[in-house]
Amino acid sequence: MNVDPGRPNQLILPLLAGRTVTLRSFRSDDAPMIQEASEDDLIPTITSVPTDNSEEAALAFIERQHERLHTRTGYSFAIADENDVAVGQIGLWLEHENHGRASVGYWIRPSARNRGYAADAIVAVVDWARTLQQLHRLELYVEPWNEGSWRAAERAGFEREGLLRSWRQVGGVHRDMFVYSLITK
């Protein structure tokens, strides 16, 4: 864990650089990106992005991302393009950290898709996760139909391990998910 030496119970969200993206803390000026994502057919269904596209709801989402550090549930990064404009979100989630595992989840706003941002962000998170001593395995889950997402995972070095049948409830329906992994040590 990245811990603030002056406050041992405080995690620090690092600034991570990819080839074309920067992973950074969410800021209030990222609200329009959250608002766009809230109008996507899928993102609010499988993430904590609100279905309400108001600025107030977007700012509340941003605050929840900051709280993830304080509750030690994980690291939530805004994915920013070369102009420091937020194009998505990626997280390293620590629910199974005590078993040496973490999961990676990500999404890209509809207007910024198909530019390689997801794969670049995944690589940046993986490179950083390799420095975290407690982790030896990263996992991610993708619906089989979401080819763009699983191709991004594969470009970032994840290997498909199999199909988990009826693994996750999405929009009130149990869905199959591909499970991917990457061994960090």
Short mmCIF file of N, CA, C and O in Angstrom, two decimals, residues 41-42 45-46 143-145 164-177:
data_model
loop_
_atom_site.label_atom_id
_atom_site.label_comp_id
_atom_site.label_asym_id
_atom_site.label_seq_id
_atom_site.Cartn_x
_atom_site.Cartn_y
_atom_site.Cartn_z
N ASP A 41 -25.55 3.40 -21.96
CA ASP A 41 -26.45 2.27 -21.66
C ASP A 41 -25.87 1.29 -20.66
O ASP A 41 -26.61 0.65 -19.92
N LEU A 42 -24.55 1.16 -20.61
CA LEU A 42 -23.94 0.13 -19.78
C LEU A 42 -23.24 0.65 -18.53
O LEU A 42 -23.36 0.04 -17.46
N THR A 45 -24.95 0.73 -15.22
CA THR A 45 -25.48 -0.59 -14.84
C THR A 45 -24.44 -1.44 -14.14
O THR A 45 -24.78 -2.21 -13.25
N ILE A 46 -23.17 -1.31 -14.52
CA ILE A 46 -22.14 -2.18 -13.96
C ILE A 46 -21.14 -1.46 -13.07
O ILE A 46 -20.19 -2.07 -12.58
N GLU A 143 -17.81 -9.02 -19.74
CA GLU A 143 -18.86 -9.77 -20.43
C GLU A 143 -18.35 -10.20 -21.80
O GLU A 143 -17.66 -9.43 -22.48
N PRO A 144 -18.68 -11.43 -22.24
CA PRO A 144 -18.16 -11.94 -23.51
C PRO A 144 -18.47 -11.06 -24.72
O PRO A 144 -17.65 -10.97 -25.64
N TRP A 145 -19.59 -10.39 -24.73
CA TRP A 145 -19.95 -9.55 -25.88
C TRP A 145 -19.10 -8.28 -25.95
O TRP A 145 -19.02 -7.65 -27.00
N LEU A 164 -17.00 -17.61 -16.56
CA LEU A 164 -17.73 -17.81 -15.31
C LEU A 164 -19.21 -17.67 -15.63
O LEU A 164 -19.69 -16.57 -15.94
N ARG A 165 -19.92 -18.76 -15.59
CA ARG A 165 -21.33 -18.75 -15.98
C ARG A 165 -22.18 -18.12 -14.89
O ARG A 165 -21.99 -18.41 -13.71
N SER A 166 -23.08 -17.24 -15.31
CA SER A 166 -24.01 -16.56 -14.40
C SER A 166 -23.28 -15.92 -13.23
O SER A 166 -23.71 -15.97 -12.09
N TRP A 167 -22.14 -15.28 -13.50
CA TRP A 167 -21.22 -14.78 -12.48
C TRP A 167 -21.70 -13.52 -11.78
O TRP A 167 -21.54 -13.37 -10.59
N ARG A 168 -22.26 -12.58 -12.55
CA ARG A 168 -22.57 -11.28 -11.96
C ARG A 168 -23.93 -10.80 -12.44
O ARG A 168 -24.28 -10.96 -13.60
N GLN A 169 -24.64 -10.19 -11.51
CA GLN A 169 -25.93 -9.62 -11.87
C GLN A 169 -25.71 -8.23 -12.47
O GLN A 169 -25.07 -7.37 -11.87
N VAL A 170 -26.19 -8.04 -13.69
CA VAL A 170 -26.06 -6.78 -14.41
C VAL A 170 -27.46 -6.38 -14.89
O VAL A 170 -28.09 -7.12 -15.65
N GLY A 171 -27.94 -5.26 -14.41
CA GLY A 171 -29.26 -4.81 -14.82
C GLY A 171 -30.36 -5.79 -14.48
O GLY A 171 -31.31 -5.96 -15.24
N GLY A 172 -30.21 -6.48 -13.35
CA GLY A 172 -31.22 -7.42 -12.90
C GLY A 172 -31.15 -8.79 -13.54
O GLY A 172 -31.99 -9.65 -13.28
N VAL A 173 -30.13 -9.04 -14.38
CA VAL A 173 -29.98 -10.33 -15.06
C VAL A 173 -28.61 -10.90 -14.72
O VAL A 173 -27.61 -10.19 -14.77
N HIS A 174 -28.57 -12.19 -14.39
CA HIS A 174 -27.28 -12.83 -14.14
C HIS A 174 -26.57 -13.04 -15.47
O HIS A 174 -27.13 -13.61 -16.39
N ARG A 175 -25.32 -12.56 -15.55
CA ARG A 175 -24.56 -12.58 -16.80
C ARG A 175 -23.31 -13.43 -16.66
O ARG A 175 -22.70 -13.50 -15.59
N ASP A 176 -22.93 -14.02 -17.77
CA ASP A 176 -21.65 -14.71 -17.86
C ASP A 176 -20.55 -13.66 -17.94
O ASP A 176 -20.77 -12.56 -18.46
N MET A 177 -19.37 -14.01 -17.44
CA MET A 177 -18.22 -13.12 -17.52
C MET A 177 -16.99 -13.94 -17.87
O MET A 177 -16.80 -15.05 -17.36
#
